[in-house]
Coordinates of C-alpha atoms and ligand atoms in Angstrom, one line a residue:
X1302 CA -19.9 -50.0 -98.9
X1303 CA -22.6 -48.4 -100.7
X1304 CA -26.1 -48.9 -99.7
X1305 CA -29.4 -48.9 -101.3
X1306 CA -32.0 -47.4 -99.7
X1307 CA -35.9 -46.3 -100.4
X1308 CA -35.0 -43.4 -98.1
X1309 CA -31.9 -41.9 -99.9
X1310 CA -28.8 -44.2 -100.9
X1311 CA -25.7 -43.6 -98.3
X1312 CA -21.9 -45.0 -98.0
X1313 CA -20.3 -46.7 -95.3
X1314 CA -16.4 -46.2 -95.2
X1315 CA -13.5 -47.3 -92.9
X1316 CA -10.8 -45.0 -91.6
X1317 CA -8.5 -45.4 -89.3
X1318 CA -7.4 -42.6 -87.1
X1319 CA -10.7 -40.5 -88.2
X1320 CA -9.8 -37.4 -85.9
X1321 CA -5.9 -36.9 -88.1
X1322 CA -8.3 -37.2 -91.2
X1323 CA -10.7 -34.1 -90.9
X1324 CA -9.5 -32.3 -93.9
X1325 CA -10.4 -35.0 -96.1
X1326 CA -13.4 -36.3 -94.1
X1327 CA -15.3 -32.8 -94.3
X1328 CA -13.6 -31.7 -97.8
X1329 CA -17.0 -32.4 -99.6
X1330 CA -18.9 -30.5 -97.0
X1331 CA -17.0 -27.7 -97.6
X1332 CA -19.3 -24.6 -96.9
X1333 CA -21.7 -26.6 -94.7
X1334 CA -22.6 -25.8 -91.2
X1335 CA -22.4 -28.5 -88.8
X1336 CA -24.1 -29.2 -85.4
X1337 CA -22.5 -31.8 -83.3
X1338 CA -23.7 -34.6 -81.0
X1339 CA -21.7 -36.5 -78.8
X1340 CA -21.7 -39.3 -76.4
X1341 CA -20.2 -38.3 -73.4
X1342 CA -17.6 -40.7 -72.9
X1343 CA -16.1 -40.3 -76.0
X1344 CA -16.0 -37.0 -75.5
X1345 CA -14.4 -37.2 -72.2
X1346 CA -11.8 -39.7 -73.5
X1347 CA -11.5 -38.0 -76.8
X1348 CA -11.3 -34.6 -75.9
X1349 CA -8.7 -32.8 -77.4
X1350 CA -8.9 -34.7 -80.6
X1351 CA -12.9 -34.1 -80.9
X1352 CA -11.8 -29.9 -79.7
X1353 CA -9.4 -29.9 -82.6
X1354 CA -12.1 -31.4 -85.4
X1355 CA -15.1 -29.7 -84.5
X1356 CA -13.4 -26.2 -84.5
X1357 CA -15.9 -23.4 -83.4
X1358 CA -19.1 -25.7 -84.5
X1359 CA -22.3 -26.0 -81.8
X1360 CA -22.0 -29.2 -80.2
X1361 CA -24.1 -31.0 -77.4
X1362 CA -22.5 -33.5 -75.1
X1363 CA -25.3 -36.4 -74.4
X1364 CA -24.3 -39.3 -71.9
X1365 CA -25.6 -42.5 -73.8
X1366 CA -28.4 -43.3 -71.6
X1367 CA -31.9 -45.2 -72.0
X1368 CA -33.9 -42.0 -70.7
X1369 CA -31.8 -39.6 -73.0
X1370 CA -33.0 -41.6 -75.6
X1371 CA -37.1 -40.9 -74.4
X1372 CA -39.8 -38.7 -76.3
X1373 CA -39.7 -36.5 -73.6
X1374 CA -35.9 -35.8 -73.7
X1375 CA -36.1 -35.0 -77.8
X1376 CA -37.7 -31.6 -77.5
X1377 CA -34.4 -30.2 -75.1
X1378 CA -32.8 -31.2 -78.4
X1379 CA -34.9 -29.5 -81.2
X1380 CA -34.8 -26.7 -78.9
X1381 CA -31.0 -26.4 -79.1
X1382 CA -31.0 -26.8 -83.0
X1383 CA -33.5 -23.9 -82.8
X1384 CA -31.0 -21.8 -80.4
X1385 CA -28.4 -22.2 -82.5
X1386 CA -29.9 -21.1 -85.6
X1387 CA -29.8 -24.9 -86.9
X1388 CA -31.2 -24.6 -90.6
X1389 CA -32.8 -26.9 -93.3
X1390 CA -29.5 -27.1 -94.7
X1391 CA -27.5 -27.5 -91.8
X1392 CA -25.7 -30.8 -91.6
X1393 CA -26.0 -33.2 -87.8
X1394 CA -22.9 -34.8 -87.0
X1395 CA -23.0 -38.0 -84.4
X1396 CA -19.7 -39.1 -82.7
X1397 CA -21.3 -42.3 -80.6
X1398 CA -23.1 -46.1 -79.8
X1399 CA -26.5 -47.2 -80.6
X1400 CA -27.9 -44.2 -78.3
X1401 CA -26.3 -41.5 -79.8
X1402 CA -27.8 -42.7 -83.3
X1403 CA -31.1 -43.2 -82.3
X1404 CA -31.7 -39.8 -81.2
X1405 CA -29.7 -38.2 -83.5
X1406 CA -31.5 -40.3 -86.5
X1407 CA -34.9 -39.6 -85.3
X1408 CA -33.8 -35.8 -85.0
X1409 CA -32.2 -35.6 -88.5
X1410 CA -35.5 -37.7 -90.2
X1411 CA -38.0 -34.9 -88.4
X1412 CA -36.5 -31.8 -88.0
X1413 CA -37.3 -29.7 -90.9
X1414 CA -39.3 -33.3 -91.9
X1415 CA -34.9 -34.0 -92.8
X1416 CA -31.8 -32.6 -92.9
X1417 CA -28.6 -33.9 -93.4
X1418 CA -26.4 -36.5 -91.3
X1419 CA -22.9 -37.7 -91.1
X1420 CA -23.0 -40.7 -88.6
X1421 CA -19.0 -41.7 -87.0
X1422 CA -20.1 -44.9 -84.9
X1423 CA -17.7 -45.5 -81.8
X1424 CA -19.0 -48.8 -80.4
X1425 CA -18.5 -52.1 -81.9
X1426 CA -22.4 -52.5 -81.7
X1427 CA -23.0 -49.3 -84.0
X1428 CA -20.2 -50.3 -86.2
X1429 CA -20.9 -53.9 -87.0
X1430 CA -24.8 -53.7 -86.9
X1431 CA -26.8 -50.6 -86.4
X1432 CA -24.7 -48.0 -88.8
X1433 CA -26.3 -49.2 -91.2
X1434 CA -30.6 -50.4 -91.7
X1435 CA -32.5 -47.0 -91.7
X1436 CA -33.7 -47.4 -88.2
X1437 CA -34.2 -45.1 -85.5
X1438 CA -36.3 -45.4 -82.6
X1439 CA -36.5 -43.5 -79.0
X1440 CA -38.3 -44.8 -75.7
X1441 CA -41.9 -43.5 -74.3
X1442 CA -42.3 -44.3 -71.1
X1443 CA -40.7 -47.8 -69.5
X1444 CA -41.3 -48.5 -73.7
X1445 CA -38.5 -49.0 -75.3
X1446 CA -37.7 -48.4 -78.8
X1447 CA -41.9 -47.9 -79.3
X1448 CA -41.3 -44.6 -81.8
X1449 CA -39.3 -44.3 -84.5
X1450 CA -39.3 -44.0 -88.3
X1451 CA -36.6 -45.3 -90.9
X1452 CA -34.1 -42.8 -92.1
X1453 CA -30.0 -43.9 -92.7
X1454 CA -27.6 -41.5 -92.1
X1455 CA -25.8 -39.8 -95.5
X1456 CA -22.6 -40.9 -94.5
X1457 CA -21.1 -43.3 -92.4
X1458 CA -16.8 -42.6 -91.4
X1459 CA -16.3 -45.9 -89.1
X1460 CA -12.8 -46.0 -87.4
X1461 CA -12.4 -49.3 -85.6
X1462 CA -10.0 -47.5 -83.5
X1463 CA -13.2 -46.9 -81.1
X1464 CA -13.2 -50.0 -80.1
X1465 CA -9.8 -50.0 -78.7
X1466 CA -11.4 -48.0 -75.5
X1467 CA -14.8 -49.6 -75.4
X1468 CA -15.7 -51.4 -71.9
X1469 CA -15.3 -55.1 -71.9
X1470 CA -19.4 -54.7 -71.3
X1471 CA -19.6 -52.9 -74.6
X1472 CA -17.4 -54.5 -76.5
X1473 CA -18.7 -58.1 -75.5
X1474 CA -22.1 -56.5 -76.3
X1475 CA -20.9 -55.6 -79.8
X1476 CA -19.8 -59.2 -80.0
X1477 CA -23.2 -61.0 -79.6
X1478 CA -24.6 -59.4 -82.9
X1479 CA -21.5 -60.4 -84.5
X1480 CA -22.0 -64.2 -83.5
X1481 CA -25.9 -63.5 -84.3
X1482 CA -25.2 -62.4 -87.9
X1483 CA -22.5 -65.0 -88.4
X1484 CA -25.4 -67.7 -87.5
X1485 CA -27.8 -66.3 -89.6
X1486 CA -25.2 -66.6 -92.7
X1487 CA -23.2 -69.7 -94.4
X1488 CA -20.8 -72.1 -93.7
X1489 CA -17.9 -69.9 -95.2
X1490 CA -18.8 -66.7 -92.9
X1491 CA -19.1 -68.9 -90.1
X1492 CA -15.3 -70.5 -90.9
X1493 CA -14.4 -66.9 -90.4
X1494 CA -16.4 -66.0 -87.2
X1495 CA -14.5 -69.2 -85.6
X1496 CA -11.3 -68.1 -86.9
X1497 CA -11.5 -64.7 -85.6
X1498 CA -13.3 -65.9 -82.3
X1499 CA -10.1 -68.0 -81.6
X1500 CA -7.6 -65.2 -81.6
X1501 CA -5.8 -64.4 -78.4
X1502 CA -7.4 -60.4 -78.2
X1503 CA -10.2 -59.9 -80.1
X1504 CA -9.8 -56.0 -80.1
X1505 CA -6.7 -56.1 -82.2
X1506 CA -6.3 -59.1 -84.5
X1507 CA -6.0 -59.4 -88.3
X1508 CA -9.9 -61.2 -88.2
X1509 CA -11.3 -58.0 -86.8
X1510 CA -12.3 -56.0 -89.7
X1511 CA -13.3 -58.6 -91.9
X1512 CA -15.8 -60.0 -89.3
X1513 CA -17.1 -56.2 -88.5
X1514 CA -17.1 -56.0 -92.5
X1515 CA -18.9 -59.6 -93.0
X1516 CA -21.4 -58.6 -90.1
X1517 CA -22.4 -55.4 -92.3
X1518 CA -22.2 -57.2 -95.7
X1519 CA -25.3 -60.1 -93.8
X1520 CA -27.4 -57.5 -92.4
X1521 CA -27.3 -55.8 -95.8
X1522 CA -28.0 -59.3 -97.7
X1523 CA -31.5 -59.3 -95.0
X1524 CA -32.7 -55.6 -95.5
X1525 CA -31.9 -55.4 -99.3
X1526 CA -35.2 -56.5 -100.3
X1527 CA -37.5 -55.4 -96.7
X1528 CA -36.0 -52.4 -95.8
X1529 CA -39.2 -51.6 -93.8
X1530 CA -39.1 -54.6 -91.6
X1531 CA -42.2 -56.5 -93.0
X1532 CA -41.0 -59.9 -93.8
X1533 CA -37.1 -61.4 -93.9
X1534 CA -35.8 -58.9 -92.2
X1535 CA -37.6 -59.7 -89.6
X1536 CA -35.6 -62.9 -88.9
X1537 CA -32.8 -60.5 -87.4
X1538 CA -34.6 -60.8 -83.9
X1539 CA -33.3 -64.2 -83.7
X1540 CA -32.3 -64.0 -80.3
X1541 CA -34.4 -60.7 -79.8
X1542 CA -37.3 -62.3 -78.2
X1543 CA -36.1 -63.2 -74.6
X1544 CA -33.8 -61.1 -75.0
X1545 CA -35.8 -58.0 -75.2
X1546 CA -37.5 -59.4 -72.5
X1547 CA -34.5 -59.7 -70.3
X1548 CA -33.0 -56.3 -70.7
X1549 CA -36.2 -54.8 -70.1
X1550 CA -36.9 -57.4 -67.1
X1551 CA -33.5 -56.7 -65.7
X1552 CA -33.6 -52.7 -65.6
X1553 CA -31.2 -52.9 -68.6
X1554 CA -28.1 -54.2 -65.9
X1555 CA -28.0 -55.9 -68.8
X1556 CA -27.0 -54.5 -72.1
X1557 CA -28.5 -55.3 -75.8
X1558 CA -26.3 -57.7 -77.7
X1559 CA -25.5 -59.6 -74.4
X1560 CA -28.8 -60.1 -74.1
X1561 CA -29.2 -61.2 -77.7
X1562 CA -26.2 -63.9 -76.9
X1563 CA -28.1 -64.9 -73.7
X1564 CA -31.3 -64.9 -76.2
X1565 CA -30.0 -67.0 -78.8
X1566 CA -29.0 -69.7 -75.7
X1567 CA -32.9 -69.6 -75.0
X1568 CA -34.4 -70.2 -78.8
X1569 CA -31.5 -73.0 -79.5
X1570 CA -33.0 -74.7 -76.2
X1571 CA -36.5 -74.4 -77.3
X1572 CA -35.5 -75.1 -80.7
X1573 CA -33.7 -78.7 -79.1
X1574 CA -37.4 -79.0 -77.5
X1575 CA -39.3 -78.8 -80.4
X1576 CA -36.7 -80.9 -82.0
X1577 CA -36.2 -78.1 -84.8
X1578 CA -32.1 -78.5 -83.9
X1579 CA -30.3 -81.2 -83.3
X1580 CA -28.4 -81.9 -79.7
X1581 CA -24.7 -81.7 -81.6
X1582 CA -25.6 -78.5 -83.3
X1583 CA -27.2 -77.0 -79.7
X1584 CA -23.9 -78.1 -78.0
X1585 CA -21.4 -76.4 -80.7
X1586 CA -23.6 -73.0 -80.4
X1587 CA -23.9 -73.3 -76.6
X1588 CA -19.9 -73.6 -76.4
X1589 CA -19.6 -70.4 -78.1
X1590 CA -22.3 -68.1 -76.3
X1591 CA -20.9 -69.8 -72.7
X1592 CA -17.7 -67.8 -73.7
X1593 CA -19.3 -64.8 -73.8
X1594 CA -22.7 -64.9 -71.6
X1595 CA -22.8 -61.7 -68.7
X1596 CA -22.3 -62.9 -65.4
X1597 CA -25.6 -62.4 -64.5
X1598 CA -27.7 -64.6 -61.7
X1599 CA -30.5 -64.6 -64.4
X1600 CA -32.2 -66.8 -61.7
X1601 CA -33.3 -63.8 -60.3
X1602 CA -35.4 -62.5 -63.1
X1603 CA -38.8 -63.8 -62.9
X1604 CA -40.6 -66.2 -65.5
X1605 CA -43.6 -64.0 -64.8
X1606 CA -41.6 -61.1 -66.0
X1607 CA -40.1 -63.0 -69.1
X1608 CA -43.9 -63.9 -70.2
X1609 CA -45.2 -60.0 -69.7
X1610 CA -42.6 -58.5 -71.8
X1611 CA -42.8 -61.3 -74.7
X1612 CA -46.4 -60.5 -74.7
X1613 CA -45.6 -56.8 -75.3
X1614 CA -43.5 -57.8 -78.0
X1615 CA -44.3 -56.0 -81.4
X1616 CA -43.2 -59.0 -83.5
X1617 CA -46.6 -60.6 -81.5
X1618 CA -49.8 -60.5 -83.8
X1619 CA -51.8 -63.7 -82.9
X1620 CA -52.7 -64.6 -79.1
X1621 CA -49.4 -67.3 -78.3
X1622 CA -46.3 -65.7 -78.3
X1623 CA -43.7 -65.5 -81.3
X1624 CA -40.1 -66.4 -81.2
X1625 CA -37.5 -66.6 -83.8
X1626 CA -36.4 -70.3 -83.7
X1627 CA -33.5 -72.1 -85.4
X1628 CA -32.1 -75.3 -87.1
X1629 CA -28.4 -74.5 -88.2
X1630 CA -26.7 -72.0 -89.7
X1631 CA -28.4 -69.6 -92.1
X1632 CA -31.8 -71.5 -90.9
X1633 CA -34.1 -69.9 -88.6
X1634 CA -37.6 -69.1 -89.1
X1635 CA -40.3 -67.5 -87.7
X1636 CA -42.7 -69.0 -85.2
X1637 CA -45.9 -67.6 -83.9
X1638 CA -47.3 -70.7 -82.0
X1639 CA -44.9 -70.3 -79.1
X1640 CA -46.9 -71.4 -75.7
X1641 CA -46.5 -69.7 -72.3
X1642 CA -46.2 -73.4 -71.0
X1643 CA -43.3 -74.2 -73.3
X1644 CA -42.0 -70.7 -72.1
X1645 CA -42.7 -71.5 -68.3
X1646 CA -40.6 -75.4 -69.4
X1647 CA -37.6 -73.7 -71.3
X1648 CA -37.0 -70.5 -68.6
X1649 CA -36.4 -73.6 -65.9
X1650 CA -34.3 -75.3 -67.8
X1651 CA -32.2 -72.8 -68.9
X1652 CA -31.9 -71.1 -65.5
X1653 CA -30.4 -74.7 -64.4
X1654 CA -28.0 -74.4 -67.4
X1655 CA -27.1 -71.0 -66.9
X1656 CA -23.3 -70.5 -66.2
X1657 CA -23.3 -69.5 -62.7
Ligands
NAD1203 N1 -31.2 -48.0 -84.6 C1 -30.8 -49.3 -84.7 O1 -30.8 -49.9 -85.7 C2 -30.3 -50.0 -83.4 C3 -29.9 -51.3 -83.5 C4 -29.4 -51.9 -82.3 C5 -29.4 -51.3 -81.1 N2 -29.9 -50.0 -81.1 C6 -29.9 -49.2 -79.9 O2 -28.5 -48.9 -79.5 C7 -28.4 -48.8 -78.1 C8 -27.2 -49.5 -77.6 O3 -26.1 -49.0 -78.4 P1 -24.6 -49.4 -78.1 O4 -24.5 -50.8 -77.7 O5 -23.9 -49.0 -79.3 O6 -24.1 -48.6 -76.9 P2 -24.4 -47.1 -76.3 O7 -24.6 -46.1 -77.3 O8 -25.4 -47.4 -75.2 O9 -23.0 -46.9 -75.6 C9 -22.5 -47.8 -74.6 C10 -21.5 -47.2 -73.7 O10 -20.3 -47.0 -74.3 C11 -19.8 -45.7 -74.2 N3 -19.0 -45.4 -75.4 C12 -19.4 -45.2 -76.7 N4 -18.3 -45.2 -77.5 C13 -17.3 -45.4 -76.7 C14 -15.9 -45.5 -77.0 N5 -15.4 -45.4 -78.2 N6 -15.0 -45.7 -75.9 C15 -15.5 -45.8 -74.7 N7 -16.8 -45.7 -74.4 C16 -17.7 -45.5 -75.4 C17 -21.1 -44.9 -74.1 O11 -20.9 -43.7 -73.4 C18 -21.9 -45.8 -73.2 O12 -21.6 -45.7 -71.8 C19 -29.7 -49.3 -77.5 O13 -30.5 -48.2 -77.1 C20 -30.4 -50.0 -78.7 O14 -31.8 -50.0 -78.6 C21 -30.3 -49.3 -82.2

């Protein structure tokens, strides 16, 4: 995949069994020097394979958490760039999820005001969605995602071989952006979501690439045109709204495309409220997401809670509260009219629904 950006123009390529193809991964990097950054867990599952590719490079180990991924954790970074001698033309190389990327994007767009990156995502939520799109953000505070700037990676190697050792958590998480995207598409994409939904492992089936490839190929057809976020891209935080609100309201137990499924379940039911979508098209959605919802008692997250973080949502520019609602596939729209009374309605309802 080749991708257009205002930032620089980068390429997204498959290939399996990444760590056997170092020679003619790095062949056009030839006399480059490369820093490394990798999630933990894949380096502890990993290890030998990761030993044996980054040969006598500098590497940091970072476990994938929401406070490694804070302003104040950034400088202990920089600081080992600078150590290590880490120079304009120096090349950042990120074996990892969604964490690992953030940091390492906002690192690559401000060090030296941006050097070089060679992204290998490792969860099915980097490889189907964030890989590609220019953003990067880090957390200040109990803020999440509140800094960042735009800057893609130069290259993107994506083995779908990750995924084989992903946690169900992960891997499910991964899974609700995939159903998002598919929403947010046509007819035909959605044929193939089904199709790929009904096989018996959803790791390993013939479906799986095409579906990570169709996920890519929608987000692409959303940020072609508003790669800085300021009008149809925006509709990719269908499902964002509540769920933002959750995973901040729940301390993160629960993690971000799971929320976005569980999200999606709470705009369909205030989009069957408003009478924007119709009761047969709210039941087939609802079938799907009730596959894949966390088991979470989401009775225990407070409407009070719900209504504080949607108010701190940056979407929000008017005084009610703005949601992304929909109709049917490919149709949703942007709504900034949403009340906290319809909010207060909706949470109770939905809490009733809720798989328990
Ligand atoms: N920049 C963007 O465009 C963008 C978009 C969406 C989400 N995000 C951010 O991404 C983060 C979530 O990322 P994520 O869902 O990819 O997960 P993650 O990076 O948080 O990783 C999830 C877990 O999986 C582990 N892991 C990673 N690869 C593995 C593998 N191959 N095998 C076994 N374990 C592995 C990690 O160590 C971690 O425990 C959030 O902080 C979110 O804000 C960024």
């Amino acid at each position: 995949m080749k991708i257009k950006s205002k930032i620089k123009d980068y390429s997204l390529e498959f290939i399996n069994d990444v760590f056997k193809k170092k020679k003619e991964i790095l062949a056009p990097f030839k006399n480059e020097r490369f820093f490394y950054f990798i999630d933990s867990n894949v380096h502890r599952i990993y290890r030998p394979k990761i030993k044996r590719f980054i040969g006598n490079s500098c590497f940091l180990v970072i476990p994938a958490t929401e406070r490694n991924k804070s302003y104040m954790k950034i400088a202990d970074y920089y600081r080992k760039l600078i150590e290590n001698d880490f120079k304009k033309n120096s090349t950042l190389v990120t074996f990892g999820g969604g964490i690992l990327q953030d940091i390492s994007g906002f690192i690559a767009s401000t060090f030296h005001r941006g050097i070089k990156w060679i992204f290998f995502p490792t969860t099915l939520l980097a490889q189907a969605d964030s890989c590609i799109g220019s953003k990067t953000s880090i957390n200040f505070d109990d803020a999440k995602n509140k800094i960042g700037t735009f800057y893609p990676p130069d290259y993107i190697f994506s083995d779908p071989g990750f995924c084989k050792t992903l946690s169900a958590k992960y891997f499910n998480s991964g899974l609700g952006e995939i159903i998002k995207f598919h929403l947010m598409s046509n007819m035909k994409r959605y044929g193939l979501l089904k199709k790929y939904l009904n096989c018996s492992s959803l790791r390993e089936n013939p479906y799986f690439k095409e579906v990570v490839k169709s996920t890519l190929e929608i987000k692409y057809s959303y940020f072609k045109g508003d790669e800085f976020d300021s009008g149809r891209r925006n509709l990719l935080n269908y499902g964002h709204c509540f769920g933002h609100a959750l995973e901040s309201a729940s301390n993160f137990a629960i993690c971000h495309g799971e929320a976005v499924m569980v999200g999606m379940g709470f705009a369909n039911l205030l989009s069957l409220k408003r009478g924007l979508m119709k009761k047969d098209k709210y039941n087939e959605f609802e079938d799907i997401f009730r596959k894949y919802y966390p088991r979470f008692d989401i009775s225990k997250i407070s409407t009070k809670d719900i209504i504080y973080y949607l108010k701190r949502d940056k979407k929000r520019t008017g005084k009610d509260l703005t949601m992304i609602l929909s109709q049917d596939i490919g149709k949703q729209f942007k709504f900034d009219n949403v009340k906290e009374r319809e909010i207060l309605q909706v949470h109770k309802d939905f809490i009733n629904r809720y798989p328990k």
